[in-house]
Coordinates of N, CA, C and O in Angstrom, one line a residue:
M1 N -12.7 -5.2 -10.6 CA -11.5 -4.6 -9.3 C -12.2 -3.8 -8.2 O -11.6 -4.0 -7.5
S2 N -13.1 -2.7 -8.4 CA -13.6 -2.4 -7.9 C -14.5 -2.9 -6.2 O -14.5 -2.2 -5.3
D3 N -14.9 -4.1 -6.7 CA -15.6 -4.9 -5.6 C -14.8 -5.6 -4.7 O -15.6 -6.7 -4.5
A4 N -13.6 -6.0 -5.2 CA -12.9 -6.3 -4.8 C -12.5 -6.6 -3.3 O -13.1 -5.3 -2.2
A5 N -13.2 -7.6 -2.4 CA -12.6 -8.2 -0.9 C -11.8 -7.3 -0.3 O -11.6 -6.7 0.6
Y6 N -10.1 -7.7 -0.8 CA -9.3 -7.3 -0.8 C -8.3 -7.3 -1.6 O -8.3 -8.0 -3.0
V7 N -7.1 -6.5 -1.6 CA -6.1 -6.4 -2.7 C -5.0 -5.7 -1.5 O -5.0 -5.6 -1.0
A8 N -3.8 -6.6 -2.9 CA -2.5 -6.0 -2.2 C -1.7 -5.6 -3.3 O -1.9 -5.3 -4.5
F9 N -0.8 -4.7 -2.8 CA 0.0 -3.8 -3.1 C 1.3 -4.5 -3.0 O 1.9 -4.6 -2.1
E10 N 2.8 -4.2 -3.9 CA 3.7 -4.3 -4.1 C 4.4 -3.0 -4.3 O 4.3 -3.1 -5.6
E11 N 5.0 -2.9 -3.1 CA 5.4 -1.0 -3.1 C 4.3 0.0 -3.9 O 3.0 -0.4 -3.9
D12 N 4.5 0.2 -4.8 CA 2.8 1.2 -5.7 C 2.4 0.5 -6.9 O 1.9 1.5 -7.6
R13 N 2.0 -0.7 -7.0 CA 2.1 -1.4 -8.0 C 1.0 -2.6 -6.9 O 1.2 -3.4 -6.5
R14 N -0.8 -2.3 -7.9 CA -1.7 -3.8 -7.4 C -1.7 -4.7 -8.3 O -1.1 -5.1 -8.9
F15 N -1.0 -5.8 -7.2 CA -0.6 -6.9 -8.4 C -1.8 -8.5 -7.7 O -1.8 -9.2 -8.3
A16 N -2.9 -7.8 -6.7 CA -3.7 -9.2 -6.5 C -5.1 -8.4 -5.9 O -4.5 -7.2 -5.2
S17 N -6.0 -9.1 -6.3 CA -7.4 -8.7 -5.6 C -8.6 -9.8 -5.8 O -8.3 -10.6 -6.6
G18 N -9.2 -9.4 -4.7 CA -10.3 -10.4 -4.8 C -10.4 -11.3 -3.3 O -10.2 -10.3 -2.5
E19 N -10.7 -12.3 -3.1 CA -11.1 -13.0 -1.6 C -9.8 -12.9 -0.8 O -8.6 -13.0 -1.9
L20 N -10.0 -13.4 -0.1 CA -8.7 -13.3 1.3 C -7.5 -14.5 1.0 O -6.3 -14.2 0.8
R21 N -8.1 -15.4 0.7 CA -7.2 -17.0 0.0 C -6.5 -16.9 -1.1 O -5.4 -17.2 -1.0
D22 N -7.3 -15.7 -2.2 CA -6.5 -15.8 -3.3 C -5.4 -14.6 -3.3 O -4.1 -14.6 -3.7
V23 N -5.9 -13.7 -2.4 CA -5.2 -12.8 -2.4 C -4.0 -12.9 -1.4 O -2.0 -12.8 -2.1
A24 N -3.7 -13.6 -0.7 CA -2.6 -14.4 0.1 C -1.8 -15.0 -0.3 O -0.7 -15.3 -0.2
R25 N -2.5 -15.9 -1.5 CA -1.7 -17.0 -2.7 C -0.8 -15.9 -2.9 O 0.2 -16.3 -3.0
A26 N -1.4 -14.9 -3.7 CA -0.4 -13.8 -4.5 C 0.3 -13.9 -4.1 O 1.7 -13.0 -4.3
A27 N 0.4 -13.4 -3.0 CA 1.5 -12.3 -2.0 C 2.2 -13.5 -1.3 O 4.2 -13.1 -1.5
K28 N 2.4 -14.7 -1.0 CA 3.2 -15.4 -0.4 C 3.9 -15.8 -2.0 O 5.5 -16.3 -1.7
Q29 N 3.1 -15.9 -2.3 CA 4.4 -16.5 -3.5 C 5.4 -15.5 -4.4 O 6.1 -15.7 -4.9
M30 N 4.7 -13.9 -4.5 CA 5.7 -13.1 -4.8 C 6.7 -12.9 -3.6 O 7.9 -12.8 -3.9
L31 N 6.8 -13.2 -2.2 CA 7.1 -13.6 -1.2 C 8.6 -14.3 -1.6 O 9.7 -14.0 -1.3
D32 N 7.9 -15.5 -2.1 CA 9.3 -16.7 -2.0 C 9.9 -16.7 -3.4 O 10.7 -17.1 -3.6
R33 N 9.3 -15.8 -3.9 CA 10.4 -15.3 -5.3 C 11.3 -14.1 -5.2 O 12.2 -13.9 -5.5
R34 N 10.8 -13.0 -4.4 CA 11.5 -12.2 -3.9 C 11.5 -11.8 -2.7 O 10.4 -10.9 -1.9
K35 N 12.2 -12.2 -1.4 CA 12.3 -12.0 -0.6 C 12.3 -10.7 0.2 O 11.8 -10.2 1.6
D36 N 12.6 -10.0 -0.8 CA 12.8 -8.2 -0.3 C 11.4 -7.5 -0.9 O 11.3 -6.0 -0.5
A37 N 10.8 -8.3 -1.3 CA 9.3 -7.6 -1.7 C 8.5 -6.8 -0.6 O 8.5 -7.7 0.1
A38 N 8.1 -5.3 -0.6 CA 7.3 -4.8 0.4 C 6.2 -5.0 0.2 O 5.1 -4.1 -1.1
I39 N 5.1 -5.5 1.1 CA 3.2 -5.8 0.6 C 2.6 -5.6 1.2 O 3.4 -5.7 2.5
L40 N 1.9 -5.0 0.7 CA 0.7 -4.4 2.0 C -0.6 -4.8 1.6 O -0.9 -5.3 0.2
V41 N -0.8 -5.5 2.4 CA -2.5 -6.1 1.6 C -3.7 -5.5 2.6 O -3.5 -4.9 3.9
F42 N -4.8 -4.7 2.0 CA -5.9 -3.9 2.3 C -7.4 -4.6 2.2 O -7.3 -5.4 1.4
D43 N -8.0 -4.1 3.1 CA -9.8 -4.6 3.6 C -10.1 -4.1 1.8 O -9.5 -2.6 1.7
G44 N -10.5 -4.5 1.1 CA -11.2 -3.7 -0.1 C -12.0 -2.3 -0.2 O -12.2 -1.8 -0.8
R45 N -12.7 -2.9 1.2 CA -14.1 -1.8 1.2 C -13.4 -0.7 2.3 O -13.6 0.3 1.9
T46 N -13.2 -1.2 3.3 CA -12.5 0.2 4.4 C -11.2 0.8 4.2 O -10.7 1.7 4.9
S47 N -10.2 -0.2 3.7 CA -8.8 -0.1 3.2 C -7.9 -0.5 4.4 O -6.7 0.5 4.9
A48 N -8.7 -1.1 5.6 CA -7.8 -0.8 6.9 C -6.5 -2.2 6.5 O -7.1 -3.5 5.6
P49 N -5.6 -2.3 6.9 CA -4.4 -2.9 6.2 C -5.0 -4.2 7.3 O -5.6 -4.5 7.8
V50 N -4.2 -5.2 6.6 CA -4.8 -7.1 7.1 C -3.5 -7.4 7.1 O -2.4 -7.3 6.2
D51 N -3.3 -8.0 8.5 CA -1.5 -8.9 8.7 C -2.4 -9.9 8.8 O -2.5 -10.4 8.8
I52 N -1.1 -10.5 7.6 CA -1.0 -11.9 7.3 C 0.6 -12.7 7.8 O 1.1 -11.7 7.4
D53 N 0.0 -13.9 8.5 CA 1.2 -14.2 9.2 C 1.9 -15.1 7.4 O 1.5 -16.3 7.2
F54 N 3.5 -14.4 6.8 CA 3.8 -15.0 5.9 C 4.5 -16.3 5.8 O 5.4 -16.6 5.2
R55 N 4.6 -16.7 7.0 CA 5.7 -17.8 7.4 C 5.3 -19.2 7.1 O 3.6 -19.6 7.1
G56 N 6.4 -19.7 6.6 CA 6.4 -21.1 6.0 C 5.4 -21.4 4.7 O 5.8 -20.2 3.5
S57 N 5.1 -22.8 4.5 CA 4.6 -22.6 3.0 C 3.3 -21.8 2.4 O 2.8 -21.3 3.7
V58 N 3.2 -21.8 1.2 CA 1.7 -21.5 1.0 C 0.6 -22.0 1.8 O -0.5 -21.0 2.1
D59 N 0.5 -23.2 2.0 CA -0.6 -24.2 2.9 C -0.4 -23.5 4.0 O -1.3 -23.6 4.7
D60 N 1.0 -23.4 4.5 CA 0.9 -23.1 5.7 C 0.5 -21.4 6.1 O -1.0 -21.0 7.4
V61 N 0.1 -20.8 4.9 CA -0.3 -19.4 4.9 C -2.0 -19.2 5.0 O -2.6 -18.5 6.2
L62 N -2.2 -20.2 4.4 CA -3.5 -20.5 4.2 C -4.4 -20.9 4.8 O -5.5 -20.8 5.9
A63 N -3.4 -21.9 5.6 CA -4.2 -22.6 7.3 C -4.4 -21.6 8.2 O -5.1 -21.9 9.1
R64 N -3.6 -20.6 8.1 CA -3.9 -19.9 9.7 C -5.1 -18.7 9.0 O -5.6 -17.9 10.5
L65 N -5.3 -18.9 7.7 CA -6.3 -17.4 7.2 C -7.8 -17.6 8.1 O -8.4 -16.7 8.6
P66 N -8.6 -18.7 8.0 CA -9.6 -19.0 8.9 C -9.6 -18.9 10.6 O -11.1 -17.8 11.0
A67 N -8.9 -18.5 11.0 CA -8.9 -18.1 12.2 C -8.5 -16.6 12.4 O -9.5 -16.3 13.6
M68 N -8.4 -16.1 11.5 CA -8.4 -14.5 11.1 C -10.1 -14.2 10.2 O -10.8 -12.9 11.0
T69 N -10.6 -15.1 9.7 CA -11.6 -14.2 9.4 C -12.8 -14.9 9.7 O -14.4 -15.0 10.1
A70 N -13.5 -16.3 10.6 CA -13.7 -16.9 11.0 C -14.4 -16.2 12.2 O -15.9 -16.8 12.6
A71 N -13.6 -15.6 12.7 CA -14.3 -14.6 14.4 C -15.2 -13.6 13.8 O -15.1 -13.3 12.3
P72 N -16.3 -13.4 14.2 CA -17.4 -12.5 14.1 C -16.6 -11.1 13.9 O -15.9 -10.9 14.9
A73 N -17.0 -10.7 12.7 CA -16.9 -9.2 13.2 C -16.9 -8.1 14.3 O -16.0 -7.4 14.3
R74 N -18.2 -8.5 14.9 CA -18.5 -7.4 15.7 C -19.6 -8.4 16.8 O -19.5 -9.3 16.2
A75 N -19.9 -8.0 18.0 CA -20.1 -9.0 18.9 C -21.8 -9.1 18.5 O -22.1 -10.0 19.0
D76 N -22.1 -7.9 17.9 CA -23.7 -8.2 17.3 C -23.2 -9.3 16.3 O -24.6 -10.4 16.6
D77 N -22.4 -9.8 15.9 CA -22.8 -11.1 14.8 C -22.5 -12.3 15.6 O -23.5 -13.1 15.7
A78 N -21.9 -11.8 16.5 CA -22.0 -13.1 17.9 C -22.9 -14.0 18.6 O -23.3 -14.7 18.4
E79 N -23.8 -12.4 18.7 CA -24.7 -13.0 19.2 C -26.0 -13.5 18.1 O -26.7 -14.4 18.4
Q80 N -26.3 -12.5 17.2 CA -27.0 -13.4 16.0 C -27.1 -15.0 15.8 O -27.8 -15.8 15.4
I81 N -25.8 -15.1 15.4 CA -25.4 -17.0 15.8 C -25.2 -17.8 16.5 O -25.3 -18.8 16.7
A82 N -25.1 -17.4 17.7 CA -25.6 -17.5 19.2 C -27.2 -19.2 19.1 O -28.0 -18.7 18.2
P83 N -26.3 -20.5 19.7 CA -28.2 -21.4 19.4 C -29.0 -20.8 20.4 O -28.9 -19.9 21.3
R84 N -30.5 -21.0 20.1 CA -31.9 -20.2 20.4 C -32.3 -21.3 21.8 O -31.9 -22.6 21.4
G85 N -32.4 -20.7 22.7 CA -33.4 -21.6 23.4 C -34.2 -21.8 22.8 O -34.9 -21.5 22.4
P86 N -35.6 -22.5 24.2 CA -36.8 -22.8 23.8 C -37.6 -21.4 23.5 O -37.1 -20.4 24.3
G87 N -38.9 -21.6 23.4 CA -39.4 -20.9 23.3 C -39.3 -19.7 22.3 O -39.3 -20.2 21.0
R88 N -40.2 -18.2 22.0 CA -40.5 -18.2 20.8 C -39.6 -17.3 20.1 O -38.3 -16.9 21.1
P89 N -38.8 -17.6 18.8 CA -38.0 -17.4 18.1 C -37.9 -15.5 18.0 O -38.7 -14.5 18.1
K90 N -36.1 -15.5 18.0 CA -36.2 -13.8 18.1 C -35.9 -13.2 17.1 O -35.8 -11.5 16.8
L91 N -36.1 -13.8 15.5 CA -36.3 -13.0 14.4 C -34.8 -12.1 14.5 O -35.1 -11.1 13.5
G92 N -33.7 -12.6 14.9 CA -32.4 -11.4 15.0 C -32.3 -10.3 15.7 O -31.5 -9.4 16.2
V93 N -33.5 -10.4 16.8 CA -33.9 -9.4 17.5 C -32.5 -9.4 18.9 O -32.6 -10.7 18.9
V94 N -32.1 -8.4 19.1 CA -31.1 -8.7 20.1 C -31.8 -8.0 21.8 O -31.5 -6.8 21.2
A95 N -31.0 -8.5 22.6 CA -31.4 -7.9 23.9 C -30.4 -7.1 24.5 O -29.1 -7.6 24.8
R96 N -30.5 -5.8 24.4 CA -29.2 -4.7 24.8 C -30.1 -4.1 26.0 O -31.1 -3.5 26.2
E97 N -29.1 -3.4 27.4 CA -29.6 -2.0 28.1 C -29.9 -0.8 27.1 O -28.6 -0.5 26.7
V98 N -30.7 -0.6 27.5 CA -30.7 1.3 27.0 C -30.9 1.8 28.5 O -31.7 1.5 28.8
T99 N -30.4 3.1 28.5 CA -30.6 3.6 29.2 C -31.1 5.7 28.6 O -30.9 6.0 28.3
L100 N -32.5 5.5 29.9 CA -33.5 6.9 29.4 C -33.7 7.6 30.3 O -33.5 6.9 31.5
L101 N -33.1 8.9 30.3 CA -34.5 10.0 31.4 C -35.8 9.5 31.5 O -36.4 8.5 30.8
P102 N -36.3 9.4 32.4 CA -38.1 9.2 32.7 C -38.7 9.7 31.9 O -39.9 9.0 31.9
R103 N -39.1 11.3 31.4 CA -40.0 11.5 30.4 C -40.0 10.6 28.9 O -40.3 10.5 28.7
H104 N -38.3 10.1 29.2 CA -38.2 9.6 27.5 C -39.1 8.5 27.9 O -39.6 8.0 26.4
W105 N -39.4 7.3 28.5 CA -39.4 5.8 28.8 C -41.5 6.5 29.1 O -41.9 5.2 28.5
D106 N -41.5 7.4 30.0 CA -43.2 8.1 29.7 C -43.4 8.3 28.1 O -44.7 7.7 27.7
W107 N -42.1 9.0 27.4 CA -42.7 8.9 26.0 C -43.3 7.7 24.8 O -44.3 7.4 24.5
L108 N -42.2 6.8 25.7 CA -41.9 5.8 24.8 C -43.5 4.6 24.5 O -43.5 4.3 23.9
S109 N -43.9 5.0 26.0 CA -44.8 3.8 26.4 C -45.8 4.5 26.2 O -47.2 3.7 26.2
R110 N -46.1 5.3 25.4 CA -47.5 6.1 25.0 C -47.5 6.0 23.7 O -48.4 6.1 23.0
Q111 N -46.4 5.4 23.2 CA -46.4 4.6 21.8 C -46.5 3.9 21.2 O -46.9 3.1 21.7
K112 N -47.7 3.9 19.5 CA -48.3 2.8 19.6 C -47.1 1.3 19.3 O -46.4 1.7 18.3
G113 N -47.0 0.1 19.9 CA -46.5 -0.9 19.3 C -45.9 -1.0 20.9 O -45.1 -2.1 21.0
G114 N -45.6 0.0 21.9 CA -44.8 0.1 22.9 C -43.4 0.6 22.3 O -42.6 1.0 21.6
A115 N -42.3 0.6 23.5 CA -41.0 1.1 23.6 C -40.6 0.1 22.9 O -39.9 1.2 21.6
S116 N -40.1 -0.6 22.2 CA -39.6 -1.5 21.5 C -39.7 -1.5 19.8 O -38.6 -0.9 19.1
V117 N -40.8 -1.2 19.5 CA -41.0 -1.2 18.3 C -41.3 1.0 18.2 O -40.8 1.2 16.8
A118 N -40.9 1.8 18.8 CA -40.6 3.0 18.6 C -39.5 3.0 18.8 O -39.5 4.1 17.9
I119 N -38.3 2.8 19.6 CA -37.4 2.7 19.4 C -36.6 2.4 18.0 O -35.5 2.9 17.6
R120 N -37.2 0.9 17.4 CA -36.9 0.2 16.2 C -36.9 1.3 15.2 O -35.9 2.0 14.8
R121 N -38.5 1.8 15.5 CA -38.7 3.2 13.7 C -37.8 4.6 14.4 O -37.3 4.5 13.4
L122 N -37.4 4.8 15.2 CA -36.9 5.9 15.6 C -35.5 5.4 14.7 O -34.9 6.5 14.2
V123 N -34.8 4.4 15.1 CA -33.4 3.7 14.8 C -33.5 3.7 12.9 O -32.4 4.1 12.8
E124 N -34.4 3.4 12.2 CA -34.6 3.0 11.2 C -34.8 4.5 10.6 O -34.3 4.9 9.7
D125 N -35.5 5.5 11.0 CA -35.9 6.7 10.3 C -34.5 7.2 10.2 O -34.0 8.0 9.1
A126 N -34.0 7.2 11.5 CA -32.1 7.9 11.6 C -31.7 7.2 10.7 O -31.0 7.8 10.1
R127 N -31.7 5.8 10.2 CA -30.4 5.3 9.6 C -30.6 5.9 7.9 O -30.0 6.3 7.3
R128 N -32.2 5.9 7.9 CA -32.4 6.3 6.7 C -31.8 7.8 6.0 O -31.5 8.2 4.9
A129 N -32.5 8.8 7.0 CA -31.9 10.3 7.2 C -30.3 10.1 6.8 O -29.9 11.3 6.4
G130 N -29.7 9.6 7.2 CA -28.1 9.2 7.5 C -27.6 8.7 6.8 O -26.0 8.4 6.9
E131 N -28.2 8.6 5.7 CA -27.5 7.6 4.8 C -26.5 7.6 4.1 O -25.7 7.5 3.6
G132 N -26.7 9.3 3.3 CA -25.9 9.9 2.6 C -24.7 10.5 3.3 O -23.5 10.1 2.9
R133 N -24.9 11.0 4.7 CA -23.5 11.4 5.0 C -22.8 10.0 5.3 O -21.4 10.6 5.9
D134 N -23.4 9.1 6.0 CA -22.8 7.8 6.7 C -22.1 7.4 5.1 O -20.5 7.4 5.4
R135 N -22.6 7.3 3.9 CA -21.6 6.8 3.0 C -20.4 7.9 2.8 O -19.4 7.7 2.2
V136 N -20.6 9.4 2.5 CA -19.7 9.8 2.2 C -18.1 9.4 3.6 O -17.8 9.9 2.7
R137 N -18.9 9.5 4.8 CA -18.1 9.5 5.7 C -16.9 8.3 5.7 O -15.8 8.4 5.6
L138 N -17.6 7.0 5.5 CA -17.1 5.7 5.1 C -15.9 6.4 4.0 O -15.4 5.8 3.9
A139 N -16.8 6.4 2.8 CA -15.9 6.4 1.8 C -14.7 7.6 2.1 O -13.6 7.4 1.5
Q140 N -14.5 8.8 2.5 CA -13.5 9.5 3.2 C -12.4 8.6 3.7 O -11.6 8.9 3.6
D141 N -13.4 7.9 5.0 CA -12.0 7.3 5.8 C -11.8 6.1 5.1 O -9.9 6.1 5.1
S142 N -12.1 5.8 4.1 CA -11.2 4.5 3.2 C -10.4 5.0 2.6 O -8.8 4.4 2.6
A143 N -10.5 6.1 2.2 CA -9.9 7.0 1.0 C -8.6 7.2 1.5 O -7.2 7.5 1.4
Y144 N -9.0 7.9 3.1 CA -7.6 8.8 3.8 C -6.7 7.6 4.2 O -5.6 7.7 4.1
R145 N -7.4 6.6 4.8 CA -6.3 5.2 5.1 C -5.6 4.7 4.0 O -5.1 4.5 4.4
F146 N -6.1 4.3 3.3 CA -5.6 4.2 1.9 C -4.3 5.4 1.3 O -2.9 4.7 1.5
M147 N -4.8 6.4 1.7 CA -3.4 7.4 1.5 C -2.2 7.2 2.4 O -1.5 7.6 2.1
S148 N -2.9 7.4 3.5 CA -2.0 7.4 4.1 C -0.9 6.4 4.7 O 0.6 6.8 4.9
A149 N -1.8 5.0 4.1 CA -0.4 4.3 3.9 C 0.5 4.0 3.3 O 1.7 3.9 3.1
M150 N -0.5 4.5 1.6 CA 0.2 4.6 0.5 C 0.6 6.0 -0.3 O 1.7 5.8 -1.2
A151 N 0.4 6.4 0.1 CA 0.7 8.3 -0.7 C 1.1 9.3 0.4 O 1.7 10.8 0.1
G152 N 1.7 8.9 1.8 CA 2.1 9.6 3.0 C 3.1 10.9 2.3 O 3.7 11.6 2.4
N153 N 4.1 10.4 1.1 CA 5.5 10.9 1.2 C 5.3 11.4 -0.2 O 6.6 12.0 -1.0
R154 N 4.1 11.2 -1.0 CA 3.6 12.2 -2.4 C 3.4 13.7 -2.3 O 2.9 14.2 -1.5
P155 N 4.1 14.2 -3.1 CA 3.6 15.6 -3.7 C 2.3 15.7 -3.5 O 1.4 15.3 -4.0
H156 N 1.8 16.7 -3.0 CA 0.4 17.4 -2.7 C -0.3 16.6 -1.9 O -1.7 16.4 -1.9
Y157 N 0.1 15.7 -1.0 CA -0.4 14.5 -0.2 C -1.4 15.3 1.0 O -2.7 15.4 0.8
E158 N -1.2 16.7 1.7 CA -2.0 17.6 2.5 C -3.3 17.8 1.6 O -3.9 17.9 2.4
E159 N -2.7 18.5 0.5 CA -4.0 19.4 -0.3 C -4.9 18.0 -0.6 O -5.9 18.4 -0.7
A160 N -4.3 17.0 -1.3 CA -5.4 15.8 -1.6 C -6.2 15.8 -0.5 O -7.8 15.3 -0.6
I161 N -5.2 15.6 0.7 CA -6.4 14.9 2.0 C -7.4 16.4 2.3 O -8.8 16.0 2.7
R162 N -7.5 17.7 1.8 CA -8.1 18.5 2.5 C -9.4 18.4 1.5 O -10.2 19.1 1.5
A163 N -8.5 18.4 0.2 CA -9.8 18.5 -0.8 C -10.9 17.2 -0.6 O -12.0 17.1 -1.3
L164 N -10.0 15.9 -0.5 CA -11.3 14.7 -0.5 C -12.6 15.6 0.8 O -13.7 15.1 0.5
F165 N -11.6 15.8 2.5 CA -12.6 16.1 3.3 C -13.6 17.9 2.8 O -14.8 17.8 3.5
A166 N -13.1 18.7 2.0 CA -13.7 19.4 1.5 C -14.9 19.5 0.5 O -15.8 20.1 -0.4
N167 N -15.0 18.2 -0.1 CA -15.7 17.5 -0.8 C -15.2 17.8 -2.3 O -16.5 18.0 -3.2
D168 N -14.0 18.4 -2.5 CA -13.6 18.9 -3.7 C -13.1 18.2 -4.9 O -11.5 18.0 -4.8
A169 N -14.1 17.4 -6.0 CA -13.9 16.1 -6.6 C -12.8 16.7 -7.5 O -11.6 15.7 -7.4
A170 N -12.8 17.7 -8.3 CA -12.0 18.3 -9.1 C -10.3 18.3 -8.6 O -10.1 17.9 -9.3
R171 N -10.7 18.9 -7.5 CA -9.6 19.4 -7.4 C -8.4 18.4 -6.3 O -7.0 18.5 -6.9
F172 N -9.2 17.2 -5.6 CA -8.7 15.9 -5.5 C -8.1 15.2 -6.7 O -6.8 15.2 -6.8
R173 N -8.7 15.5 -7.7 CA -8.6 14.5 -8.8 C -7.1 15.1 -9.4 O -5.8 14.5 -10.0
E174 N -7.2 16.4 -10.0 CA -5.8 17.1 -10.0 C -5.0 17.2 -9.1 O -3.1 16.8 -9.9
L175 N -5.2 16.7 -7.8 CA -4.2 16.5 -7.2 C -2.9 15.5 -7.0 O -1.6 15.4 -6.5
I176 N -3.8 14.3 -7.7 CA -3.4 13.0 -7.7 C -3.0 12.3 -8.2 O -2.3 11.2 -9.0
A177 N -3.4 13.1 -9.7 CA -3.6 13.2 -11.4 C -1.7 12.5 -11.6 O -1.2 11.5 -12.5
E178 N -0.4 12.6 -10.7 CA 0.8 12.5 -10.8 C 1.4 11.5 -10.5 O 2.4 11.1 -10.0
W179 N 0.8 10.7 -9.3 CA 0.7 9.2 -8.5 C 0.9 8.4 -9.3 O 0.5 8.4 -10.1
P180 N 1.6 6.8 -8.4 CA 1.6 5.6 -9.8 C 0.2 5.9 -9.6 O -0.7 5.6 -9.0
A181 N 0.3 4.9 -11.3 CA -1.3 4.7 -12.2 C -2.1 3.3 -11.0 O -3.5 4.4 -10.4
D182 N -1.7 2.6 -10.4 CA -2.1 1.7 -9.2 C -2.6 2.4 -8.3 O -3.8 2.4 -7.8
V183 N -1.9 3.1 -7.2 CA -2.0 3.7 -6.5 C -3.0 5.1 -6.5 O -4.5 5.2 -5.9
R184 N -3.1 6.0 -7.7 CA -3.9 6.6 -7.7 C -5.1 6.0 -8.0 O -5.9 6.6 -7.4
D185 N -5.0 5.4 -8.8 CA -6.6 4.3 -9.3 C -7.2 4.0 -8.3 O -8.6 4.3 -7.9
H186 N -6.7 3.4 -7.5 CA -7.2 3.0 -6.1 C -7.8 3.7 -5.3 O -9.0 4.0 -4.8
I187 N -7.4 4.9 -5.1 CA -7.3 6.2 -4.2 C -8.7 6.8 -4.7 O -9.8 6.7 -4.0
A188 N -8.6 6.9 -5.6 CA -10.1 7.7 -6.4 C -11.4 6.8 -6.8 O -12.3 7.0 -6.5
Q189 N -11.1 5.5 -6.4 CA -11.5 4.4 -6.7 C -12.6 4.4 -5.4 O -13.7 4.7 -4.8
R190 N -11.6 4.4 -4.3 CA -12.1 4.4 -2.9 C -12.9 6.0 -2.4 O -14.0 5.9 -2.2
A191 N -12.4 7.0 -3.6 CA -13.4 8.0 -2.8 C -14.5 8.5 -3.4 O -15.0 9.5 -3.7
E192 N -14.5 8.0 -4.7 CA -15.6 8.0 -5.4 C -17.0 8.3 -4.8 O -17.8 8.9 -5.1
Q193 N -16.9 7.2 -3.7 CA -18.5 7.2 -3.3 C -18.8 9.1 -2.3 O -19.6 9.3 -1.6
A194 N -17.6 9.3 -1.9 CA -17.7 10.1 -1.3 C -17.9 12.1 -1.8 O -18.3 12.3 -2.0
F195 N -17.4 11.3 -3.4 CA -18.0 12.8 -4.0 C -19.6 12.3 -4.6 O -19.6 13.9 -5.9
R196 N -19.9 11.6 -5.0 CA -21.1 11.5 -5.2 C -22.3 12.5 -4.5 O -22.6 12.3 -3.4
R197 N -22.9 13.2 -5.4 CA -24.2 14.0 -4.6 C -25.1 13.8 -5.0 O -26.1 14.5 -5.0
D198 N -25.9 12.3 -5.3 CA -26.8 12.2 -5.5 C -27.7 11.6 -4.0 O -28.9 11.2 -3.8
A199 N -27.1 11.6 -2.8 CA -27.8 11.3 -1.9 C -27.7 12.1 -0.5 O -26.8 13.0 -0.6

């Protein structure tokens, strides 16, 4: 459940999780049974809401999904899958413009391997150094996004948000303890990485 790509809730109850096609199918089937069902679908990693067009049959809904998921998520992805021209293979390297001061260019030109190698090394070092902070920030953002959508009217909501961003795991768990089980458990799972101390 924790690694589900997508998750669907009907009010406070989680009723589907998994790949988008499976979640969309389950959501459409529920809407066909209960026209008044209040369904929300979330990205399982980021907790961003997923907008699905539920008009028509299950097959109609599923047929529209590839248009949502086939487009690359970022511009980087689009460039990486663009067809290669003749010449030396790029090995996944993407050319972009970088604007630096003259002293920066001077320093880079003196580095072993040249400017590109030095910049890649600096970026990799910064990525490794910031991994723990990035993990915490992404987990906090995901938990906050889900809490805002699903628990904004719950008791202790604002205090729980403060505990989340203060990295106070015990207080956070105490404040959300009385929330509906599926909502509480999903929030706790989203926040888990934010409270880990090993990075």
